[in-house]
PDB file of N, CA, C and O in Angstrom:
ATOM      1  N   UNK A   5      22.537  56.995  -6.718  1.00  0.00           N
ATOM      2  CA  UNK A   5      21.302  57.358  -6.038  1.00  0.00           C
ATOM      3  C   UNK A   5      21.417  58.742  -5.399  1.00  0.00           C
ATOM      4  O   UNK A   5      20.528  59.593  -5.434  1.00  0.00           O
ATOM      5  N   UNK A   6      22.707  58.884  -4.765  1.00  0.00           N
ATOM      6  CA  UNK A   6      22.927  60.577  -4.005  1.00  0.00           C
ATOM      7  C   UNK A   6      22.766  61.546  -5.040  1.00  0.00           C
ATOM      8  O   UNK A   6      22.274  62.650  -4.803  1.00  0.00           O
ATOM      9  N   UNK A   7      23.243  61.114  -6.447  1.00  0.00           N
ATOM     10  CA  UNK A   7      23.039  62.403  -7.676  1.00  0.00           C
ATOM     11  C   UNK A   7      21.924  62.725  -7.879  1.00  0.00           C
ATOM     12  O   UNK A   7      21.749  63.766  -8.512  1.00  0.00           O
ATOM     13  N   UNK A   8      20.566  61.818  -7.337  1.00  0.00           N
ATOM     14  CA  UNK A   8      19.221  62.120  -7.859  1.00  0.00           C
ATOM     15  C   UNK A   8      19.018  62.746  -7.113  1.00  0.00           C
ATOM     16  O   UNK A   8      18.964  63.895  -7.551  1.00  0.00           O
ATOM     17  N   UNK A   9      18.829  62.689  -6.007  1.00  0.00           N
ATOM     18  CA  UNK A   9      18.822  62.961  -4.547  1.00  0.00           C
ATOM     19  C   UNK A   9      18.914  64.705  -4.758  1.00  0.00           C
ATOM     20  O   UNK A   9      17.990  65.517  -4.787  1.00  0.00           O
ATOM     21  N   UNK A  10      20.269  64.905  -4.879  1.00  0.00           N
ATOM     22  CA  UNK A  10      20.811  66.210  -4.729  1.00  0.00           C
ATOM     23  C   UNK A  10      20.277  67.127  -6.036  1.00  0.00           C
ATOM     24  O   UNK A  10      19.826  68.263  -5.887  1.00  0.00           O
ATOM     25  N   UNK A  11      20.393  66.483  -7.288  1.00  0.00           N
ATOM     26  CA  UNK A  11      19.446  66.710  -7.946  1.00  0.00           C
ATOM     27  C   UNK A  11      17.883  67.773  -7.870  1.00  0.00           C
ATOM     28  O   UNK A  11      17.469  68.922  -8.018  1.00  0.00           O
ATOM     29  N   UNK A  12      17.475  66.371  -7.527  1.00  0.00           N
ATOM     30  CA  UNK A  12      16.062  66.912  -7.005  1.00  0.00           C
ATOM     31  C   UNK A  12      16.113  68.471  -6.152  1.00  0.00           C
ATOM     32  O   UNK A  12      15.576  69.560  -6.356  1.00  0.00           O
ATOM     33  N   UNK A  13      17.042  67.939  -5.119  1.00  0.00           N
ATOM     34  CA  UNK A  13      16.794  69.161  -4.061  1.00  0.00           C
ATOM     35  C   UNK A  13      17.172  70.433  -4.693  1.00  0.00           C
ATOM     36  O   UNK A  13      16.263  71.262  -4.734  1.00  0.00           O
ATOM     37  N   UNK A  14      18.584  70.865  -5.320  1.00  0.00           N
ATOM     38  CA  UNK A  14      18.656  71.641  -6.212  1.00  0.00           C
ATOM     39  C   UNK A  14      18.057  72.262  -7.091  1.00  0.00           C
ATOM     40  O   UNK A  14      18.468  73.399  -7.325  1.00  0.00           O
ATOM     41  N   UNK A  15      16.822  71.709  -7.921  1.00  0.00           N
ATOM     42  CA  UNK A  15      16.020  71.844  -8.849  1.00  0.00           C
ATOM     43  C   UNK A  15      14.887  72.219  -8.275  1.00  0.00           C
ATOM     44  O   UNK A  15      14.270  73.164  -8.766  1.00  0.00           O
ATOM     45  N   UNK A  16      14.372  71.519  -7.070  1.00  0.00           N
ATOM     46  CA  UNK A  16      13.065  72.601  -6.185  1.00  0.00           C
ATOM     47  C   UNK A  16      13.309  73.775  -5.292  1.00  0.00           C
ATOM     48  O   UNK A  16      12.506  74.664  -5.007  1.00  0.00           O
ATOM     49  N   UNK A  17      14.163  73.678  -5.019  1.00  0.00           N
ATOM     50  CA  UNK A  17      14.883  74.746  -4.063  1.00  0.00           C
ATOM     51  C   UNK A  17      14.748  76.242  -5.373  1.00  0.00           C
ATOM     52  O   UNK A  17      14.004  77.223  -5.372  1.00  0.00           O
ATOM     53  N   UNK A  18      15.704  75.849  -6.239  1.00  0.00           N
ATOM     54  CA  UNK A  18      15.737  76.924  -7.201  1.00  0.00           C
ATOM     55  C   UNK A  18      14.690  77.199  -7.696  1.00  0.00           C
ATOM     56  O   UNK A  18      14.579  78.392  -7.976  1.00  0.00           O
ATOM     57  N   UNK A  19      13.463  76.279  -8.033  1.00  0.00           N
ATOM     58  CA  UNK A  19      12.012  75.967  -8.452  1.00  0.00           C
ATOM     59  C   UNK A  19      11.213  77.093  -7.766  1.00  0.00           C
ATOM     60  O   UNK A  19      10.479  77.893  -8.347  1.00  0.00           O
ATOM     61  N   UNK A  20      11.515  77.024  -6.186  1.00  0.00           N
ATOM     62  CA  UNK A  20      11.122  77.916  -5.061  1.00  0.00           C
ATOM     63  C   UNK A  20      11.091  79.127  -5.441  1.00  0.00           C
ATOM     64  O   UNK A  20      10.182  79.955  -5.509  1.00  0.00           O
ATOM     65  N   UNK A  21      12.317  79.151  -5.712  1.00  0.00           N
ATOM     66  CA  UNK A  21      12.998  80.507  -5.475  1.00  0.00           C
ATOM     67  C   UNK A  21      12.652  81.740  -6.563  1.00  0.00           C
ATOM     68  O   UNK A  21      12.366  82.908  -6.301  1.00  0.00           O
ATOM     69  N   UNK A  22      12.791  80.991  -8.064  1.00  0.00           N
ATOM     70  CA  UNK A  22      12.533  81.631  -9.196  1.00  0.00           C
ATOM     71  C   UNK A  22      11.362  82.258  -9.265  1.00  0.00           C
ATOM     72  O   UNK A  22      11.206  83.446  -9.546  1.00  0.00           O
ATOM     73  N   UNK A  23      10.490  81.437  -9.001  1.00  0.00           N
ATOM     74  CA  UNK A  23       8.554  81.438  -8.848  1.00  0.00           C
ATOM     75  C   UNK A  23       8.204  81.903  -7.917  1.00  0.00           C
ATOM     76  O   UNK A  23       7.054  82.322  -7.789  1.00  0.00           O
ATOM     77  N   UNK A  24       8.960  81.951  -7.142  1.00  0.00           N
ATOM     78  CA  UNK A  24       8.776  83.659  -5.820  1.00  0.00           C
ATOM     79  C   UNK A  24       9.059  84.601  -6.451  1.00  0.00           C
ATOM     80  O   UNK A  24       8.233  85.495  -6.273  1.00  0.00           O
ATOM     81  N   UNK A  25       9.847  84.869  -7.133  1.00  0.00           N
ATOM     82  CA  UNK A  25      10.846  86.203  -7.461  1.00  0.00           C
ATOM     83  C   UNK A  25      10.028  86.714  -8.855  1.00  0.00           C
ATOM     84  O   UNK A  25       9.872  87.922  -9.035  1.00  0.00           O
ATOM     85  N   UNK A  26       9.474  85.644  -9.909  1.00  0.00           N
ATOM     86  CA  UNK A  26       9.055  85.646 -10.866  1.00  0.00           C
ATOM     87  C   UNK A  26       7.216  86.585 -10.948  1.00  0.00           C
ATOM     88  O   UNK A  26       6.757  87.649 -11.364  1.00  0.00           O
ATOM     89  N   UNK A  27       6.564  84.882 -10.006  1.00  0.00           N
ATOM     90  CA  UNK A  27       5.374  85.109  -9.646  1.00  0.00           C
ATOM     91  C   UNK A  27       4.843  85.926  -8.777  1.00  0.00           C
ATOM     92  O   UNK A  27       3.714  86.356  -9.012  1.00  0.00           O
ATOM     93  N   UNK A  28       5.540  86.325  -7.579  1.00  0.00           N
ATOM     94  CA  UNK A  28       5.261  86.568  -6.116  1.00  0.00           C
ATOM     95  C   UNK A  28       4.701  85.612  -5.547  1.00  0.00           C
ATOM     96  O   UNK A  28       4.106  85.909  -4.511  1.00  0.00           O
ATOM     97  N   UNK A  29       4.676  84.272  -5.946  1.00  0.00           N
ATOM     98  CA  UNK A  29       4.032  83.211  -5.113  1.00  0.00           C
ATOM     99  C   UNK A  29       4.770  82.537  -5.797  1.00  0.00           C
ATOM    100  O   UNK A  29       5.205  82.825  -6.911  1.00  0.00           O
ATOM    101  N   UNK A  30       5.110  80.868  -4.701  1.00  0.00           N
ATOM    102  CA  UNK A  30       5.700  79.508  -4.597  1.00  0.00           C
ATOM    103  C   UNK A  30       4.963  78.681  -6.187  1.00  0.00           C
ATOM    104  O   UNK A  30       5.603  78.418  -7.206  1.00  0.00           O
ATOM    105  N   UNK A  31       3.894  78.494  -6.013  1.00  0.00           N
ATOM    106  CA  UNK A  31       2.955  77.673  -6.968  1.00  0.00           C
ATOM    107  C   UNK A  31       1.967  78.307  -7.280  1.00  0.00           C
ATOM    108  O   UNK A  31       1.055  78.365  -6.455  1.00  0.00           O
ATOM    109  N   UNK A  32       1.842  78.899  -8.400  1.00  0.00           N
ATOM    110  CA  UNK A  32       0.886  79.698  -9.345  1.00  0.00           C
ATOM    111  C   UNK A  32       0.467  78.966 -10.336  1.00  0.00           C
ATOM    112  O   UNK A  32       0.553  77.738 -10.382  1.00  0.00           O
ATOM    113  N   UNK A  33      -0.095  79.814 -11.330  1.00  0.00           N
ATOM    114  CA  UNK A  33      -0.754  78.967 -12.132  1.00  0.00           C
ATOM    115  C   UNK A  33       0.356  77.991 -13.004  1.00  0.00           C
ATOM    116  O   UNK A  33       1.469  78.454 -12.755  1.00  0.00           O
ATOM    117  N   UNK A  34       0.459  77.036 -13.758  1.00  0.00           N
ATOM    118  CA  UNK A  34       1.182  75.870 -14.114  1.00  0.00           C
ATOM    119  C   UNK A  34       2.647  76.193 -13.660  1.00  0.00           C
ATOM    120  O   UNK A  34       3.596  76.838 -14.106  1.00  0.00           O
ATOM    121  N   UNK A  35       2.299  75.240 -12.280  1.00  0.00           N
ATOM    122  CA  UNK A  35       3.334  75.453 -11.594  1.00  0.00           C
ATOM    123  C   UNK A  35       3.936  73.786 -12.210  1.00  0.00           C
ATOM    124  O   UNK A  35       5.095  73.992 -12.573  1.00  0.00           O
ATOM    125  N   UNK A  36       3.685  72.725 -12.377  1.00  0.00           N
ATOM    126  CA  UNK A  36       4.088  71.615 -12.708  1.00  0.00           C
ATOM    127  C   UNK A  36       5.273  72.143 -13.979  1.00  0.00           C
ATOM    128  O   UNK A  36       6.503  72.091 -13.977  1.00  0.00           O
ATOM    129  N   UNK A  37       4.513  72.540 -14.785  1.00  0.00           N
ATOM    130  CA  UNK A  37       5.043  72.992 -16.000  1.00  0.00           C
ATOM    131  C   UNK A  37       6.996  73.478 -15.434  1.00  0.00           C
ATOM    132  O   UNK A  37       8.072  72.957 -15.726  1.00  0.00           O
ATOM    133  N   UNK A  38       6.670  74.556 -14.643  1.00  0.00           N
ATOM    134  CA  UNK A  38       7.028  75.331 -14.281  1.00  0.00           C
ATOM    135  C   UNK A  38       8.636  74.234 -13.643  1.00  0.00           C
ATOM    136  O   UNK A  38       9.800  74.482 -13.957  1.00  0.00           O
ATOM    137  N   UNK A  39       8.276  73.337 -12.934  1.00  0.00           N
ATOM    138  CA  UNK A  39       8.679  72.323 -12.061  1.00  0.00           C
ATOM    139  C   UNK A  39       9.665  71.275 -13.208  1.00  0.00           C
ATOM    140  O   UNK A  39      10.837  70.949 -13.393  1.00  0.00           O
ATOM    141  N   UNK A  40       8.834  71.131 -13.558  1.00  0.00           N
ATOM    142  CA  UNK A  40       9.497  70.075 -14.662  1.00  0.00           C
ATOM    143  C   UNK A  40      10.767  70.837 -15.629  1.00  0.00           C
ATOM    144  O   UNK A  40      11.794  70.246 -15.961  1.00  0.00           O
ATOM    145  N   UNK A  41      10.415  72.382 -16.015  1.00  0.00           N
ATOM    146  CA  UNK A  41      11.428  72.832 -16.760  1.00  0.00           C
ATOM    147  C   UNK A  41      12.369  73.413 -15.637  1.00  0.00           C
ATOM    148  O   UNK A  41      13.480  73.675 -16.098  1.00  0.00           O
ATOM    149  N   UNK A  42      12.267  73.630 -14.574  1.00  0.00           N
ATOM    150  CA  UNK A  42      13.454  73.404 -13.704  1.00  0.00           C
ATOM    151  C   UNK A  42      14.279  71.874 -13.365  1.00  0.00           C
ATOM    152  O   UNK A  42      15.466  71.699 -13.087  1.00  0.00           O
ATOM    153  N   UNK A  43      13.768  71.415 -13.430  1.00  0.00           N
ATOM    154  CA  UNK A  43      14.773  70.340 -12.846  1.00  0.00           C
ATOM    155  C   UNK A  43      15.394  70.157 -14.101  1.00  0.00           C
ATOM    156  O   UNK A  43      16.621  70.247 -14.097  1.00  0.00           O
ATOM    157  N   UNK A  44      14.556  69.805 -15.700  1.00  0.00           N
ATOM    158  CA  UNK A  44      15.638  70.134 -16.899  1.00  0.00           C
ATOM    159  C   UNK A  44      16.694  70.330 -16.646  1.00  0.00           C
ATOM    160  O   UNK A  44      17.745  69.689 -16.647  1.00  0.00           O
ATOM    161  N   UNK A  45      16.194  71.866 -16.273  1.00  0.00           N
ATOM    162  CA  UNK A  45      17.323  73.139 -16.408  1.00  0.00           C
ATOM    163  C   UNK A  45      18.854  72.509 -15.583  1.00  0.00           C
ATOM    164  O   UNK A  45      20.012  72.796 -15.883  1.00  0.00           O
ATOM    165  N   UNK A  46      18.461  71.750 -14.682  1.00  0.00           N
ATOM    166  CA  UNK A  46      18.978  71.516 -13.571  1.00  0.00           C
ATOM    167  C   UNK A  46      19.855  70.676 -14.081  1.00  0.00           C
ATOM    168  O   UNK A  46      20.987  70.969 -13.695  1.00  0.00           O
ATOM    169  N   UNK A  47      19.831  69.737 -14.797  1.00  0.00           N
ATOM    170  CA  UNK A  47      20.070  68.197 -14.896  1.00  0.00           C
ATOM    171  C   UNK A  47      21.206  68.862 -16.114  1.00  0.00           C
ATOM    172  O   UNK A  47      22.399  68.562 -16.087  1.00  0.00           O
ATOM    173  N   UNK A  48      20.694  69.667 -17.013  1.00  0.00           N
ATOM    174  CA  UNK A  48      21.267  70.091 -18.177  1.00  0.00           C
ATOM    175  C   UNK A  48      22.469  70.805 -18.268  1.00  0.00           C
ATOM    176  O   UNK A  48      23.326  70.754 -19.150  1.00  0.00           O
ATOM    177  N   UNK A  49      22.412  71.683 -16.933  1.00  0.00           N
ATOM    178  CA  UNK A  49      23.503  72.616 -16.266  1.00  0.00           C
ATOM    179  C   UNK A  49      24.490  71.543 -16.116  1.00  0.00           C
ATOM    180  O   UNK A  49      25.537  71.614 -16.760  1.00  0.00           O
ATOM    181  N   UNK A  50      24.211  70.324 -15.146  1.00  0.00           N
ATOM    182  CA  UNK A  50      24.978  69.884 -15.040  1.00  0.00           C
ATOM    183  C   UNK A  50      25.956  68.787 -15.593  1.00  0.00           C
ATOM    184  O   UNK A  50      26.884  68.090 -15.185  1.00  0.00           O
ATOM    185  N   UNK A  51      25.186  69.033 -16.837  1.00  0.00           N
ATOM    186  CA  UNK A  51      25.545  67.776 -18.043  1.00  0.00           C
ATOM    187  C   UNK A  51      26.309  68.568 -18.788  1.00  0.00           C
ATOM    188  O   UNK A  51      27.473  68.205 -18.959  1.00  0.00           O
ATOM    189  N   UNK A  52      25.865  69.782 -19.383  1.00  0.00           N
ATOM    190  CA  UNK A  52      26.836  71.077 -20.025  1.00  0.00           C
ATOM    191  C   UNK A  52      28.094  71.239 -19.354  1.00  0.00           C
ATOM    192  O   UNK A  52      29.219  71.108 -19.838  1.00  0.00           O
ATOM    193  N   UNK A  53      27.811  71.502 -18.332  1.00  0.00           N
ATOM    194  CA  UNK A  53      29.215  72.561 -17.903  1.00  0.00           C
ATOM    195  C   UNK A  53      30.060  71.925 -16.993  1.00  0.00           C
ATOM    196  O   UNK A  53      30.860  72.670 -16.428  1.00  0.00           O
ATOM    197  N   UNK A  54      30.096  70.461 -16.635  1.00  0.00           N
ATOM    198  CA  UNK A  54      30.993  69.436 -16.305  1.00  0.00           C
ATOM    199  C   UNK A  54      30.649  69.310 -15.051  1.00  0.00           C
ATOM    200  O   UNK A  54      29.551  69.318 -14.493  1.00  0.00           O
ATOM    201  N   UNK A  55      32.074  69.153 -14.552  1.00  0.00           N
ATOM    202  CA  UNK A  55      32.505  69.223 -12.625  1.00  0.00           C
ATOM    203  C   UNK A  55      33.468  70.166 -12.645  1.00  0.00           C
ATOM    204  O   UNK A  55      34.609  69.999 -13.074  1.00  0.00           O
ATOM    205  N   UNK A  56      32.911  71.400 -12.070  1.00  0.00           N
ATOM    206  CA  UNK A  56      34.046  72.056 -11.499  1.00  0.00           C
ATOM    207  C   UNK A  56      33.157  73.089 -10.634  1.00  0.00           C
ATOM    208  O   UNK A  56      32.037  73.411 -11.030  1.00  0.00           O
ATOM    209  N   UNK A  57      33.890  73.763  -9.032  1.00  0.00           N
ATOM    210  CA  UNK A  57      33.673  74.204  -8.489  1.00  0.00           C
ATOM    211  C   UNK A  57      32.893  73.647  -7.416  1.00  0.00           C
ATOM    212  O   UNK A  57      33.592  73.177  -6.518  1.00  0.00           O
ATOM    213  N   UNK A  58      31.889  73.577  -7.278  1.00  0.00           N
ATOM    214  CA  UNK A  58      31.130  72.784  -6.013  1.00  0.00           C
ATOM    215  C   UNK A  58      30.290  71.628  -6.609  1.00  0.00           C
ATOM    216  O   UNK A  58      29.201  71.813  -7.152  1.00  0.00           O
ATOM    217  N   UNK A  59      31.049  70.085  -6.423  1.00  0.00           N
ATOM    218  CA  UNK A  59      30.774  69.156  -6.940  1.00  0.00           C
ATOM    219  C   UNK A  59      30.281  68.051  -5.538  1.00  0.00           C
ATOM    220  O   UNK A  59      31.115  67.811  -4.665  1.00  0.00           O
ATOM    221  N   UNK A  60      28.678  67.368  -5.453  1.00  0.00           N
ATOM    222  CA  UNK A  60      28.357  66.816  -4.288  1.00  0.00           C
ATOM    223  C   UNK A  60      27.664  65.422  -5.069  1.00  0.00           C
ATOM    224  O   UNK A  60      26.723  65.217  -5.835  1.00  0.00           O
ATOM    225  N   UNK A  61      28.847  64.515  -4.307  1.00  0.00           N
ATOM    226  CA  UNK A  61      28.200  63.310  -4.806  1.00  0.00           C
ATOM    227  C   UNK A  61      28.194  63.008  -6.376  1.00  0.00           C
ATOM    228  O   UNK A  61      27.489  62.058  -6.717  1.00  0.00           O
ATOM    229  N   UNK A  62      28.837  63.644  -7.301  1.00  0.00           N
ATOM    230  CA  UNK A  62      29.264  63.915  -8.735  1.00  0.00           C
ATOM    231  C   UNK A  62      28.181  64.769  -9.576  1.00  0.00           C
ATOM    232  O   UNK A  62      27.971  64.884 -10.783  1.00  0.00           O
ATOM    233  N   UNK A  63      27.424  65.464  -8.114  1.00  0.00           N
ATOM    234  CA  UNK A  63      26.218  66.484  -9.061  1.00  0.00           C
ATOM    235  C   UNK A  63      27.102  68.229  -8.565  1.00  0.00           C
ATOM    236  O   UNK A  63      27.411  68.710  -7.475  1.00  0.00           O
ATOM    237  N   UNK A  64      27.287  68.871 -10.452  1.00  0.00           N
ATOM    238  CA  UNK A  64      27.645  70.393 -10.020  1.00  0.00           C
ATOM    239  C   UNK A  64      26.565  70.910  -9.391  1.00  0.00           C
ATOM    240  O   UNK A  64      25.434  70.781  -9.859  1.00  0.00           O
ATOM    241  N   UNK A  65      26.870  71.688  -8.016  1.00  0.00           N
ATOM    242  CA  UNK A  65      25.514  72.139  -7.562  1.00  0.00           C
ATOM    243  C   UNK A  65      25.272  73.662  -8.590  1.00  0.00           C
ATOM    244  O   UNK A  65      24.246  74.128  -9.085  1.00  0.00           O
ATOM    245  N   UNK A  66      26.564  74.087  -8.618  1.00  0.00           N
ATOM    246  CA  UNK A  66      26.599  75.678  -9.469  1.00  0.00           C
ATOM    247  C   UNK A  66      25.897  75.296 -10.408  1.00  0.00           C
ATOM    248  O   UNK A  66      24.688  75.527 -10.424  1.00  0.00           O
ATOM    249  N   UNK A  67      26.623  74.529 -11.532  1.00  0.00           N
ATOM    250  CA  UNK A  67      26.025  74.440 -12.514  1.00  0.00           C
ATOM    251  C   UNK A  67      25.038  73.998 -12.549  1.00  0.00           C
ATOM    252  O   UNK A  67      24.527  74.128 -13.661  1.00  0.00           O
ATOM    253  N   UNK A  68      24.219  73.306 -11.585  1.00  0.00           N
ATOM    254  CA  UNK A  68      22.447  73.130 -11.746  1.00  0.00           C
ATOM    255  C   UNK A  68      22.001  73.919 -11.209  1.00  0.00           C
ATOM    256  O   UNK A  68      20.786  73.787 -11.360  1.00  0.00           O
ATOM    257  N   UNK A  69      22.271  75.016 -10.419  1.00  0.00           N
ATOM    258  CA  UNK A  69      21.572  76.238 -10.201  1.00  0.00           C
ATOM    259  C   UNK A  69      21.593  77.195 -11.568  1.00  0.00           C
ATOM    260  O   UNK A  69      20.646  77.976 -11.665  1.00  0.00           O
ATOM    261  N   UNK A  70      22.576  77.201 -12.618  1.00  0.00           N
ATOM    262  CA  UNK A  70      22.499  77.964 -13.468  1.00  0.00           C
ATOM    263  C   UNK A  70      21.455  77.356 -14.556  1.00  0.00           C
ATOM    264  O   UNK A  70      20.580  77.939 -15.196  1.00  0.00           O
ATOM    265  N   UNK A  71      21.823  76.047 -14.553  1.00  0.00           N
ATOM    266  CA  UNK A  71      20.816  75.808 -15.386  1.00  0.00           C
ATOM    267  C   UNK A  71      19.170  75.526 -15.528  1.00  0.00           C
ATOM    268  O   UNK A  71      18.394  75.424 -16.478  1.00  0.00           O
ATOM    269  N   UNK A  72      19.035  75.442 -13.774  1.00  0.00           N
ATOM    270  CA  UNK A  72      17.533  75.904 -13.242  1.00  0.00           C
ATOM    271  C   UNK A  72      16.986  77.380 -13.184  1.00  0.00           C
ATOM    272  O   UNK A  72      15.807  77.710 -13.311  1.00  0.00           O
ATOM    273  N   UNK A  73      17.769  77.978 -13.028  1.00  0.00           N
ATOM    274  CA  UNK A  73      17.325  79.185 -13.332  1.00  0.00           C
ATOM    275  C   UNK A  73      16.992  79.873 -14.318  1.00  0.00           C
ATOM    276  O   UNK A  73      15.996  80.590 -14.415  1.00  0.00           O
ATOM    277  N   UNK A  74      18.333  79.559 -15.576  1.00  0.00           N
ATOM    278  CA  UNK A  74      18.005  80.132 -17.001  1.00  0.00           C
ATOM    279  C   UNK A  74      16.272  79.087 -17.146  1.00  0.00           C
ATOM    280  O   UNK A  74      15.170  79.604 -17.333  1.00  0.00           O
ATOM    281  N   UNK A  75      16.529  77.711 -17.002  1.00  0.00           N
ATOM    282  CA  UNK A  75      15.312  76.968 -17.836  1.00  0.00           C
ATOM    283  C   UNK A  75      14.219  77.300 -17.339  1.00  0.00           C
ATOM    284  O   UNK A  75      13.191  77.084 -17.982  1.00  0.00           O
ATOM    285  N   UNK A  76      14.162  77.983 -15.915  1.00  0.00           N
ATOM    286  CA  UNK A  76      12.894  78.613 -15.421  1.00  0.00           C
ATOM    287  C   UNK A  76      12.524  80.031 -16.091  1.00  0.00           C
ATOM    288  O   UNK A  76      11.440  80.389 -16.553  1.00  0.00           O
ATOM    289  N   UNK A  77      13.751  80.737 -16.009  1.00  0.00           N
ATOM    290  CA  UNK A  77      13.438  82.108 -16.709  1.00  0.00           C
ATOM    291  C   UNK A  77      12.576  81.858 -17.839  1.00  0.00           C
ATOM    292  O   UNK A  77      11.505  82.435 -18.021  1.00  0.00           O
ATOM    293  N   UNK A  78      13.281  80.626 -18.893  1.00  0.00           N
ATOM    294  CA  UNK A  78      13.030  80.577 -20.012  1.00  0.00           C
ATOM    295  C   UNK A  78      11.282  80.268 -20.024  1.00  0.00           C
ATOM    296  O   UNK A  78      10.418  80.999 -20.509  1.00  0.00           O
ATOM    297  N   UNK A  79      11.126  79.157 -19.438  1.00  0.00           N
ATOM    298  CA  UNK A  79       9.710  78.951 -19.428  1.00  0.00           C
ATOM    299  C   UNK A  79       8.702  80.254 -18.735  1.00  0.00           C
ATOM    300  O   UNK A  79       7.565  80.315 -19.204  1.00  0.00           O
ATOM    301  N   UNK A  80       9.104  81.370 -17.560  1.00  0.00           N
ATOM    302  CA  UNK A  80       8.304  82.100 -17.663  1.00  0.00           C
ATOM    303  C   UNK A  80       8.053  83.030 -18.774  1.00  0.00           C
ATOM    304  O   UNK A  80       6.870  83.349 -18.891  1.00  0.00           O
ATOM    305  N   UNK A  81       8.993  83.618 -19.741  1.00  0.00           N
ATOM    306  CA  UNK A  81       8.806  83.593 -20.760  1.00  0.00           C
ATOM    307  C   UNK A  81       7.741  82.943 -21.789  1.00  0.00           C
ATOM    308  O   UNK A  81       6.888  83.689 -22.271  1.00  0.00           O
ATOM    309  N   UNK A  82       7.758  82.006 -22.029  1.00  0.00           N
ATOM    310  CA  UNK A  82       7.259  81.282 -22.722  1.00  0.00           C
ATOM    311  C   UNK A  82       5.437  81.099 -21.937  1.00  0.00           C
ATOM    312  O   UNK A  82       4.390  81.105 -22.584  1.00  0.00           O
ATOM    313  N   UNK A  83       5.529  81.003 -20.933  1.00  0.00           N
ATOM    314  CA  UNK A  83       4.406  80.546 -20.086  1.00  0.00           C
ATOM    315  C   UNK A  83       3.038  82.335 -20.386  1.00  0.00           C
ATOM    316  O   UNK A  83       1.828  82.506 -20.530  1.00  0.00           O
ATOM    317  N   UNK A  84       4.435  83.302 -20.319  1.00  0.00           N
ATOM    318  CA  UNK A  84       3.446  84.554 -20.320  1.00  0.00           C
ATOM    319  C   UNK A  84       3.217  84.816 -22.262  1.00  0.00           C
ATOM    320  O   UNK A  84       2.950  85.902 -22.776  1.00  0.00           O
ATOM    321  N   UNK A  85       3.330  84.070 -22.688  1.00  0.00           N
ATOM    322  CA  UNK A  85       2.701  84.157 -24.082  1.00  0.00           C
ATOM    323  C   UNK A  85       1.747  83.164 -24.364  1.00  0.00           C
ATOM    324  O   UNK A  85       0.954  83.368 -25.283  1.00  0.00           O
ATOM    325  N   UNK A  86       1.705  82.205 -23.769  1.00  0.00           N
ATOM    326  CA  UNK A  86       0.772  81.570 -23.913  1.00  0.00           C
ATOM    327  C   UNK A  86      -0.772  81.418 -22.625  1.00  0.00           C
ATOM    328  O   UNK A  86      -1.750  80.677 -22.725  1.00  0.00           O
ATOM    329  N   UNK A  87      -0.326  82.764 -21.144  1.00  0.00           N
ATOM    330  CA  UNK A  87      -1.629  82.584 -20.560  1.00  0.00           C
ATOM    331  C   UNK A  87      -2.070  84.412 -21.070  1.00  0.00           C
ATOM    332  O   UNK A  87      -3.178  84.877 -20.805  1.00  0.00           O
TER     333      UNK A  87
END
């Protein structure tokens, strides 16, 4: 239950962060979209690239920050070809 937990928080936090930096705003237009391919990203990081380095509750936090970020990059990408 703590892996979802931390999970989650990891994956909106970075969610935050990207879509500030990306958008200049928190929640823009398909921000769900946006939401959902972060936590992916998140879940995926940490399924890829194991346990090592900062491991909480058996979730990599590194590696779900890397992988929320690339899967966000990726979808703004993707998001600005299709609005």
């Amino acid at each position: 239950m703590m892996y979802w937990i931390i999970w989650a928080v990891v994956g909106v936090v970075f969610w935050g962060i990207m879509n500030y930096w990306i958008t200049g705003q928190v929640a823009g237009k398909g921000w769900w979209a946006s939401l959902i391919a972060t936590l992916i990203g998140s879940w995926l990081g940490d399924f890829l690239l194991g346990d090592w380095v900062w491991v909480i509750a058996g979730f990599n936090v590194i590696a779900g920050a890397i992988g929320a970020i690339v899967f966000n990059w990726l979808w703004s990408l993707v998001r600005e070809k299709m609005y």
